[in-house]
Short mmCIF file of C-alpha atoms in Angstrom, two decimals:
data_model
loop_
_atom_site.label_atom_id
_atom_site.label_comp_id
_atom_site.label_asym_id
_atom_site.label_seq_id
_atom_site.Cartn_x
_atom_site.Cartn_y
_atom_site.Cartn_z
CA UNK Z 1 51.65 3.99 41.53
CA UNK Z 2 52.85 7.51 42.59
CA UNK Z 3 56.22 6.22 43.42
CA UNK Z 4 56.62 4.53 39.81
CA UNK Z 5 55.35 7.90 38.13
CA UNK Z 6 57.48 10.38 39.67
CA UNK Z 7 60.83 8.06 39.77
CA UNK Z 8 60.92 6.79 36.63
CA UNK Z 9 61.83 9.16 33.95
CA UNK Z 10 61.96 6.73 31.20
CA UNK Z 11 59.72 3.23 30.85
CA UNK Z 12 59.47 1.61 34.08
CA UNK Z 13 61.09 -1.44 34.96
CA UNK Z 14 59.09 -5.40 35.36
CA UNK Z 15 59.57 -5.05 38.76
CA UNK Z 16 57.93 -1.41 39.26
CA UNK Z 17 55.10 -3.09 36.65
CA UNK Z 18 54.57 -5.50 38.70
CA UNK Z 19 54.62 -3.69 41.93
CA UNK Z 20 52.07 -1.47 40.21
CA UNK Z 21 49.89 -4.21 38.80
CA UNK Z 22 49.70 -5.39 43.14
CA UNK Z 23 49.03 -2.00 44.05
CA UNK Z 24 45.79 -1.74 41.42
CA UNK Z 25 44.71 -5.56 41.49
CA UNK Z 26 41.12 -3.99 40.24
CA UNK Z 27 42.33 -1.95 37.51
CA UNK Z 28 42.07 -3.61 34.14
CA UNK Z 29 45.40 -4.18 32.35
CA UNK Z 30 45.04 -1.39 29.38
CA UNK Z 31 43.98 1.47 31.93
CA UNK Z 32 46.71 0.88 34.16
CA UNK Z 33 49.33 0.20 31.41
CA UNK Z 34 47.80 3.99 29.98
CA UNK Z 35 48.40 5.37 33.74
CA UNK Z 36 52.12 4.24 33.68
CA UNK Z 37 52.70 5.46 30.05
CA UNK Z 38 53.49 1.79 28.27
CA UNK Z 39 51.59 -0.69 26.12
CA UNK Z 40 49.64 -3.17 27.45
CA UNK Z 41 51.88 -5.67 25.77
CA UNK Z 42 54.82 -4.56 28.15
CA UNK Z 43 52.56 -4.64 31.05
CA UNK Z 44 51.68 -8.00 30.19
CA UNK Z 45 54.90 -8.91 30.10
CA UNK Z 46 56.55 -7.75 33.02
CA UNK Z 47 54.97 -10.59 34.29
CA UNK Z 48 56.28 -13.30 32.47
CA UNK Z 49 58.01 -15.74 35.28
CA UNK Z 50 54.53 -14.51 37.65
CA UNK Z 51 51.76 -16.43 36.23
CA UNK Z 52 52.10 -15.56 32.66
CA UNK Z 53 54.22 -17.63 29.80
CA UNK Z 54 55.37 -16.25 26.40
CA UNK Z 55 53.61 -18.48 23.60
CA UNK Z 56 53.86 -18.20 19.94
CA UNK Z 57 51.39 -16.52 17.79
CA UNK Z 58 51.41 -19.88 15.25
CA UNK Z 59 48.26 -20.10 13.86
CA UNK Z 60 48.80 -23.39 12.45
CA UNK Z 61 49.29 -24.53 16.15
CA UNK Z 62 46.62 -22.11 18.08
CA UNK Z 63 43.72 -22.23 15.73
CA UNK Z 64 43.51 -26.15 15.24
CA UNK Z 65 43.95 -25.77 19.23
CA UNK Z 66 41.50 -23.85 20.04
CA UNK Z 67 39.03 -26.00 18.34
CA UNK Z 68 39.68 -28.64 21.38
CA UNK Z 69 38.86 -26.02 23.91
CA UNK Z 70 34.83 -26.28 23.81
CA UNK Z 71 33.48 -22.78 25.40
CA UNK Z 72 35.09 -20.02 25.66
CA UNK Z 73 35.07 -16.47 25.37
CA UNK Z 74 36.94 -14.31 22.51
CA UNK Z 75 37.47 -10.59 22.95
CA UNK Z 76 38.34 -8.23 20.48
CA UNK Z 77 38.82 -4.63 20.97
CA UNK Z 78 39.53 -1.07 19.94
CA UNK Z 79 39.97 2.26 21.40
CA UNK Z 80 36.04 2.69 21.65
CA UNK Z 81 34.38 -0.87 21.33
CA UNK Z 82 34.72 -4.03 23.26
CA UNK Z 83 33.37 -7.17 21.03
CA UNK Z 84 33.10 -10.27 23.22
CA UNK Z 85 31.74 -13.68 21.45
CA UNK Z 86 31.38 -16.38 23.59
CA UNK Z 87 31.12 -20.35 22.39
CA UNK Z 88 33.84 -22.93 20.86
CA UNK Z 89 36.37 -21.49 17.85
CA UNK Z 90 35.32 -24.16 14.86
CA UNK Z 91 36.37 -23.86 10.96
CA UNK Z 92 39.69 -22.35 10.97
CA UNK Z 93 40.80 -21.50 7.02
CA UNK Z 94 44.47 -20.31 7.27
CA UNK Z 95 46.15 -17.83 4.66
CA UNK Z 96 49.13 -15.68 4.50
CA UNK Z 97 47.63 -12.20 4.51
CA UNK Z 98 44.17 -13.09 6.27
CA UNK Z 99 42.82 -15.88 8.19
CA UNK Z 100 39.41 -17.00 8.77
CA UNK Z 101 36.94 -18.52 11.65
CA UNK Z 102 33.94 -19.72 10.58
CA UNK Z 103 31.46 -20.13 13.57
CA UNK Z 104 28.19 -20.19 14.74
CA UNK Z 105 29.81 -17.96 17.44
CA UNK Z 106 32.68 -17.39 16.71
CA UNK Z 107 33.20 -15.70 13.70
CA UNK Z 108 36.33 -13.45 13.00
CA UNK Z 109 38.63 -12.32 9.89
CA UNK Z 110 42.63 -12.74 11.31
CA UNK Z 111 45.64 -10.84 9.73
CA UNK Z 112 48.64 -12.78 10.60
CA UNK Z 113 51.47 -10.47 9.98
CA UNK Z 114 49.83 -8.37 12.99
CA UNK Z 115 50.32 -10.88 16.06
CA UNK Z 116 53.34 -10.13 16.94
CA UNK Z 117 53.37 -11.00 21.01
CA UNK Z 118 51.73 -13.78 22.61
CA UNK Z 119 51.07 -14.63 26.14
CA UNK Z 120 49.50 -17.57 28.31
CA UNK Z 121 48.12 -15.84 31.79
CA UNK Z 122 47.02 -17.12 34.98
CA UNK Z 123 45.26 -15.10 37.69
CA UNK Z 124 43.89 -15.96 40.91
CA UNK Z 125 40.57 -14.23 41.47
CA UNK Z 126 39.66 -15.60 45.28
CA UNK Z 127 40.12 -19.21 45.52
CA UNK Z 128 39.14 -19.53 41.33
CA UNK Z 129 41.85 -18.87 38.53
CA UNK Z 130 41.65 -16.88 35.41
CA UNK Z 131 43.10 -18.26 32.48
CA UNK Z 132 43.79 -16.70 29.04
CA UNK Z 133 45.81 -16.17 26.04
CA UNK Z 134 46.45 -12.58 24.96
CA UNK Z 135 47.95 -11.90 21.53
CA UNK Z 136 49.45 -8.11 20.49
CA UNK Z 137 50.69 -6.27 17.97
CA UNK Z 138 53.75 -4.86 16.99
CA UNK Z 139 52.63 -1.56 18.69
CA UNK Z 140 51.35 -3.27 22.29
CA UNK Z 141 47.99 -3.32 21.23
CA UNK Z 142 45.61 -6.13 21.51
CA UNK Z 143 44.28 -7.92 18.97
CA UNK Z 144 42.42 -11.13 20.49
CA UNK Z 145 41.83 -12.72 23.64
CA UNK Z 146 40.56 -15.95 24.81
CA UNK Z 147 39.13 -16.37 27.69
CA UNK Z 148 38.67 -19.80 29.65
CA UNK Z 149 34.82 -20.35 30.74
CA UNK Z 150 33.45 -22.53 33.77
CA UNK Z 151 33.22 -25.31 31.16
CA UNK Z 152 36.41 -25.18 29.34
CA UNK Z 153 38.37 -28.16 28.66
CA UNK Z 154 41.28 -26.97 30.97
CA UNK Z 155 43.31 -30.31 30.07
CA UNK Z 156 42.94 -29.34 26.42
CA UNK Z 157 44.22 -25.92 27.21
CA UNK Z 158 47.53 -26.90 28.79
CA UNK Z 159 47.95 -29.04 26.27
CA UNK Z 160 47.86 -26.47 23.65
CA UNK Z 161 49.82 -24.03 26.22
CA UNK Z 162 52.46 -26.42 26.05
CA UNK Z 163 52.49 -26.63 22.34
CA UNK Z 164 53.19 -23.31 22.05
CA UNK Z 165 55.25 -21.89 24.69
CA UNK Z 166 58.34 -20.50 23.46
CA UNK Z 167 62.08 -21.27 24.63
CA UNK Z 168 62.36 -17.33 25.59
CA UNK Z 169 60.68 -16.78 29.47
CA UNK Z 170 62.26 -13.68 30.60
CA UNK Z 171 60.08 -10.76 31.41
CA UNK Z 172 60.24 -8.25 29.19
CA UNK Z 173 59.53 -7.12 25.49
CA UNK Z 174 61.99 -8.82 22.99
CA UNK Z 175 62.25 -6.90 20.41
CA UNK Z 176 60.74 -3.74 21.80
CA UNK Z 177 57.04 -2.64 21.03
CA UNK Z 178 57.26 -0.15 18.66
CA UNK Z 179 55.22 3.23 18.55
CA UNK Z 180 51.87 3.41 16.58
CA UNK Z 181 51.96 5.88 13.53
CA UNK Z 182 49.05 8.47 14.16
CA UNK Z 183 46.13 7.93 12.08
CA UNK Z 184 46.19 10.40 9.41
CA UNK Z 185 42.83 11.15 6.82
CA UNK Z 186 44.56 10.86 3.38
CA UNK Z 187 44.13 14.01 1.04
CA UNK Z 188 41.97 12.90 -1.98
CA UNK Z 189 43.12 13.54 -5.68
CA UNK Z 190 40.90 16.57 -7.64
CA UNK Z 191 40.40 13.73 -10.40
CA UNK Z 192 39.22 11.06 -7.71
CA UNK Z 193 35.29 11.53 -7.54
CA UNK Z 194 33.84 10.91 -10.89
CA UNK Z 195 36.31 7.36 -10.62
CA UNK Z 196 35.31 6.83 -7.63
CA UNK Z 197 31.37 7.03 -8.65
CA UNK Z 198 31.72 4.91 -11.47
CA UNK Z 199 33.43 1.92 -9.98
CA UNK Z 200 31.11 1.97 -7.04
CA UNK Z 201 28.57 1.86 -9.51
CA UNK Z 202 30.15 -1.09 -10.90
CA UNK Z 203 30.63 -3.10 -7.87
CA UNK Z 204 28.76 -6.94 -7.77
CA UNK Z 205 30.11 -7.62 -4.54
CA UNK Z 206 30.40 -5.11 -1.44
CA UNK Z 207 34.21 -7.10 -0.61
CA UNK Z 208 35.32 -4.97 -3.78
CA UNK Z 209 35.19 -1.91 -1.73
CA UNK Z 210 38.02 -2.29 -0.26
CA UNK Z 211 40.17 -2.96 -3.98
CA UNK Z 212 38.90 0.66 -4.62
CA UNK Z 213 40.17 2.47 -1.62
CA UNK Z 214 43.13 0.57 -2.50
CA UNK Z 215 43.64 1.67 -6.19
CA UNK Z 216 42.25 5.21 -5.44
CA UNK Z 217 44.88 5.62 -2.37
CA UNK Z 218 41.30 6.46 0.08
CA UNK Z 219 40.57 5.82 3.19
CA UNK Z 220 36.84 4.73 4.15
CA UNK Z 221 35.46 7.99 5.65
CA UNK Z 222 36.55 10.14 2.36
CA UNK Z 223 34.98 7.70 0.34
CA UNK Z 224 31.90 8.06 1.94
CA UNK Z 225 31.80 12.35 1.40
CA UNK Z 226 32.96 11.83 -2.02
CA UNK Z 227 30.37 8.77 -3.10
CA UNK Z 228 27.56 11.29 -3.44
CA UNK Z 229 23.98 10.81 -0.94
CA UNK Z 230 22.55 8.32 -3.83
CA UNK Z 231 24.97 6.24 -1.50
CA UNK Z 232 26.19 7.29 1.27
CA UNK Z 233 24.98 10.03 4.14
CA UNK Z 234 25.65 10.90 7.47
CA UNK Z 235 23.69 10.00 10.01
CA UNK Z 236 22.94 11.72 13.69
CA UNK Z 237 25.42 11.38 16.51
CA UNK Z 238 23.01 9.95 18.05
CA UNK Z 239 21.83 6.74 15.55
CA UNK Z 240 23.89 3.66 16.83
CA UNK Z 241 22.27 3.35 20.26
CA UNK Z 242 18.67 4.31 17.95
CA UNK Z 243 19.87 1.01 15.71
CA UNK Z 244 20.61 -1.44 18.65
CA UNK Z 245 17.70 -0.50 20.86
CA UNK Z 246 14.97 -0.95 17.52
CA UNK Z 247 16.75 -4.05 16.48
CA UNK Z 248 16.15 -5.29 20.18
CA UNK Z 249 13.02 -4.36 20.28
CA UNK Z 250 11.76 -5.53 16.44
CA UNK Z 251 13.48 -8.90 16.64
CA UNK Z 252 15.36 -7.86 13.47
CA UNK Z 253 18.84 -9.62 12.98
CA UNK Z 254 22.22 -7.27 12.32
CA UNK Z 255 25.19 -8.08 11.91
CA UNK Z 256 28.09 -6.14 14.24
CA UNK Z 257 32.10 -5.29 13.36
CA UNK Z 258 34.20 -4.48 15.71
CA UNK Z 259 38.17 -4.61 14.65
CA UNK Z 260 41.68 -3.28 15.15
CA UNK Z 261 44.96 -3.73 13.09
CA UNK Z 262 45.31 -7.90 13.81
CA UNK Z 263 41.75 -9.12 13.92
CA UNK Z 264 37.72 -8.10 13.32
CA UNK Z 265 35.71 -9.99 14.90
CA UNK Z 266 31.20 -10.64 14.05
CA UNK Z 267 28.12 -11.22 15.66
CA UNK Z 268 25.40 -12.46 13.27
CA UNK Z 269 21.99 -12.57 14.65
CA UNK Z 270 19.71 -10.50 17.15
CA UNK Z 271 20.35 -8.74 20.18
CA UNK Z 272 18.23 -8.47 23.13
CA UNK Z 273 19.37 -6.66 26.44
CA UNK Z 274 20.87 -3.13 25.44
CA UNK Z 275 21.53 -1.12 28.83
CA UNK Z 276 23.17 2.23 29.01
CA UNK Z 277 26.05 2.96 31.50
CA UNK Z 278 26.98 6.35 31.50
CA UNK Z 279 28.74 6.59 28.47
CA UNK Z 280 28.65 3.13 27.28
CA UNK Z 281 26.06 1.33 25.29
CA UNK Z 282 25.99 -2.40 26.42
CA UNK Z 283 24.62 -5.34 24.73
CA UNK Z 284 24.24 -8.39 26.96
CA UNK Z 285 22.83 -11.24 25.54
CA UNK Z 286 24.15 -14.92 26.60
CA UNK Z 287 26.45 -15.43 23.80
CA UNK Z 288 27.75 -12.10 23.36
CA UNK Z 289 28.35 -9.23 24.86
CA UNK Z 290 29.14 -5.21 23.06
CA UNK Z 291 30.50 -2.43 25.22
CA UNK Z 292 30.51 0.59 23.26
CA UNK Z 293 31.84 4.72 24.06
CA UNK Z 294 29.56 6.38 23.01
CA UNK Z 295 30.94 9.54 23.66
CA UNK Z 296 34.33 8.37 20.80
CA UNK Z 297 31.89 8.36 18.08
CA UNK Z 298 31.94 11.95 15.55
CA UNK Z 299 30.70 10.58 12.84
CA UNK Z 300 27.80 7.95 11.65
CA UNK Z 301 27.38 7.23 8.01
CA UNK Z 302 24.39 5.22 6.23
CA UNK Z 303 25.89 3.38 3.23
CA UNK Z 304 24.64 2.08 0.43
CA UNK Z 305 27.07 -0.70 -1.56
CA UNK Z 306 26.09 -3.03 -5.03
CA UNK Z 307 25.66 -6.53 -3.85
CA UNK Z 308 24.60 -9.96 -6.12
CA UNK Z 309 20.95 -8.60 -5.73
CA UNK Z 310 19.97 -5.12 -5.80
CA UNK Z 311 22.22 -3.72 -2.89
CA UNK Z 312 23.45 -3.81 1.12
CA UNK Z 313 22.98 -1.08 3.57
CA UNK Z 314 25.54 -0.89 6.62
CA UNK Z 315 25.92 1.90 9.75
CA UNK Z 316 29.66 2.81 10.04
CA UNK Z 317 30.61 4.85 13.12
CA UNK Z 318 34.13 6.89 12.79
CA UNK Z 319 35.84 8.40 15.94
CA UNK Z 320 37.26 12.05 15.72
CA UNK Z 321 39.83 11.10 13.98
CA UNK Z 322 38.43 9.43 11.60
CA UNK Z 323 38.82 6.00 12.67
CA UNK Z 324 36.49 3.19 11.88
CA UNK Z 325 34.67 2.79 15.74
CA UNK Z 326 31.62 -0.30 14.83
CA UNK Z 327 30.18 -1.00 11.22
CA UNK Z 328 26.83 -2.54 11.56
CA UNK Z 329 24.75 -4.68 8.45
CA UNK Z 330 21.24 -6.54 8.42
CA UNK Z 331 22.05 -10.76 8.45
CA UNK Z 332 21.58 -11.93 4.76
CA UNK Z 333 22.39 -15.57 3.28
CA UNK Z 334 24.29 -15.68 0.20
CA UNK Z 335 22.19 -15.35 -2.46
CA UNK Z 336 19.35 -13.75 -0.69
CA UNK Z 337 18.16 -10.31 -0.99
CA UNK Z 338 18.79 -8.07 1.86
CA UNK Z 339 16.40 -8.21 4.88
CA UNK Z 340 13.95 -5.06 4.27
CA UNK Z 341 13.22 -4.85 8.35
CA UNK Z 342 16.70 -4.54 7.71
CA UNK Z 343 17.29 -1.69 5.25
CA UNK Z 344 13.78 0.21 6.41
CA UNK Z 345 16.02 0.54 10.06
CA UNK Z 346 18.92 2.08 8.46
CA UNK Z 347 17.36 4.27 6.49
CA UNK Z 348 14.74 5.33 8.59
CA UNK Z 349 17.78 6.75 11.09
CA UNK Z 350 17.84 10.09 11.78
CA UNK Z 351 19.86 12.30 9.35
CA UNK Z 352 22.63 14.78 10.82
CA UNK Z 353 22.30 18.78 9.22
CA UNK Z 354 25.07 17.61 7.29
CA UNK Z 355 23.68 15.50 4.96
CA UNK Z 356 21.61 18.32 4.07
CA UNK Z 357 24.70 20.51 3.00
CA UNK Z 358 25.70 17.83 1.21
CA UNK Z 359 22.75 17.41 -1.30
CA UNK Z 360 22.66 20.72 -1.79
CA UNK Z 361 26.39 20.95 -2.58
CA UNK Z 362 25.40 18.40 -5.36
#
C-alpha cells in the first residue's frame, strides 16, 4: 500500500489497484479505495478482466432480471448509514426520472439518470464465491448492490449477467468519474418563511414537500428552522438510537430511509436486535440489517407534515454538513390514520436546548 502511496503522484494505475486490493484482501472496497485517494468505482474497476465484468445499468434489462433471482441481498449506502434488505426484488414500475420496487422486502425509489457504472463481481472467499452486481454514479459512488445469497438462483444470475454485459472489458473508468460538488446549505430568501408556512399548511399529501423545496429554491434542513416548532423541532443528539431501541422493545412498526444520489432504499415493519458497536448502531433482524455512525449525525429533527388524515410525524437525522443521514416514519396503510404508538415515540424524544431558543425566538 505504502509503495502505491508514495510513488504515485497522480491516480494510481489498475495494476497498483490491484496489487493493493491483494495486499488488503480484508479491507472493504470503499475504505481502501479512500486510503489510495480514488472512487470506489475506479477501484472496482481496475479489476475488470480479474473476476469482475462491466454490465449495463439498463433497467429495463436488470430489474425484470432480478425478479428471477429469488433471495438476495440489496445494499444501499451513504457516507453514515448502511441499509441492507434481504429477500427477492418483485414489482418493478419503470420511469424516466424515478423508478420504483415494490416489495415485501424489497422496497426502494431508483433515479435512473444516476447509474452511471455497472459491474458484475466474483470473489473467492475460501473454497465459496461471492457474487454481486455493483452500480455507481457519475462521481464513483455507490448507489445499489446485490448480493447473491446461499439460495440464489445462480443459473438465473448468469443469465441476466450475460444479458447485460457490455462489449467494452478493459479495466479502467471510461469516461472518467467525475468529482462530487461539495454539499452546500442554500441561503434562504428574507420573503421565504411566511410562504413557506402557508403552503405547508396547505399540504394533503407529505410527497408535496418536496414540490416546495423545489419552488422555494430550499433544501430540507432550512425548511425545518424556518417551518416554525408547530412543525418541526430539533431533537437530542442522542434520539435515533432512543427511537430504534423503544421501537424494539414496544413492538411498534417504523419505517427506515436510507439514500444517496441514485437510489433510497425502505424497511417497513419492526425491528428487533439493536446492538451497539462502538460507534455504530446495528439493527440485525433476519431480513434486514442497519449499520448506522452514530458519531456523523449533528442534527435530529421531529417533523410534523399534513397527510390525507390529520398528519405524519418522521425523525430526520442531518450530518454536519447538513446532509440528510436516516429519516425514520411509523408504518401506516393508505388511508389509515397514523399509528399513535407511533407518533407518542416521536414526540416523546428528547428535545435538544435548541428547540427551546427557537420558541422563544417565535
Amino acid at each position: 500500500m505504502n509503495a502505491v502511496l508514495e510513488t504515485v503522484e497522480t491516480k494510481p494505475t489498475a495494476d497498483q489497484i490491484r496489487w493493493a486490493r491483494e495486499q488488503n484482501p480484508k479491507m472493504r472496497d470503499r475504505d481502501l479505495a479512500d486510503h489510495i485517494g480514488i472512487s470506489e468505482a475506479e477501484l472496482v474497476a481496475s479489476l475488470v478482466g480479474h473476476g469482475t465484468h462491466r454490465v449495463a445499468p439498463d433497467f429495463d434489462v436488470l430489474f425484470p432480471g432480478l425478479k428471477q433471482l429469488g433471495e438476495v441481498m440489496a445494499l444501499t449506502r451513504n457516507e453514515s448509514a448502511v441499509h441492507e434488505k434481504i429477500g427477492p426484488f418483485d414489482k418493478f414500475i419503470n420511469g424516466k426520472r424515478a423508478a420504483l420496487m415494490l416489495g415485501e422486502q424489497i422496497d426502494t425509489r431508483m433515479f435512473p439518470s444516476n447509474w452511471v457504472h455497472g459491474f458484475a463481481v466474483e470473489r473467492s472467499d475460501g473454497k465459496d464465491v461471492r457474487r454481486s452486481l455493483q452500480f455507481f454514479d457519475a462521481h464513483g459512488d455507490a448507489v445499489q448492490k446485490i448480493h447473491a445469497r446461499p439460495s440464489t438462483d445462480l443459473e438465473a444470475w448468469d443469465r441476466l449477467v450475460t444479458a447485460l454485459l457490455l462489449e467494452n472489458q478493459s479495466p479502467g473508468l471510461l469516461p472518467e468519474v467525475r468529482q462530487a460538488e461539495p454539499f452546500c446549505r442554500k441561503q434562504p430568501s428574507e420573503d421565504v418563511v411566511s410562504v413557506l408556512r402557508d403552503r405547508w399548511q396547505a399540504m394533503t399529501d407529505p410527497h408535496q414537500f418536496h414540490g416546495i423545496l423545489r419552488d422555494l429554491d430550499l433544501d430540507r434542513l432550512s425548511a425545518f428552522e424556518l417551518v416554525g416548532e408547530a412543525w418541526a423541532w430539533p431533537l437530542d443528539r442522542g434520539s435515533v438510537p432512543a427511537l430504534l431501541r423503544l421501537a424494539a422493545s414496544e413492538a411498534i412498526p417504523i419505517m427506515c430511509f436510507v439514500g444517496n444520489r441514485g437510489c433510497i432504499q425502505i424497511h417497513s415493519g419492526r425491528i428487533n436486535m439493536v446492538i451497539d458497536k462502538g460507534p455504530w448502531i446495528n439493527v440485525m433482524d433476519p431480513t434486514f440489517h442497519l449499520h448506522l455512525r452514530t458519531d456523523h449525525i449533528h442534527e435530529i429533527w421531529a417533523v410534523r407534515k399534513p397527510a390525507d388524515i390529520g398528519h405524519v410525524t418522521s425523525v430526520e437525522a442531518f450530518d454536519r454538513e447538513g446532509r440528510q443521514v436516516i429519516q425514520f416514519f411509523g408504518v401506516r396503510g393508505e388511508g389509515n390514520a397514523e399509528r399513535s404508538d407511533w407518533r407518542g415515540l416521536a414526540e416523546n424524544l428528547p428535545r435538544s436546548d435548541r428547540s427551546l431558543t427557537l420558541g422563544a425566538a417565535e
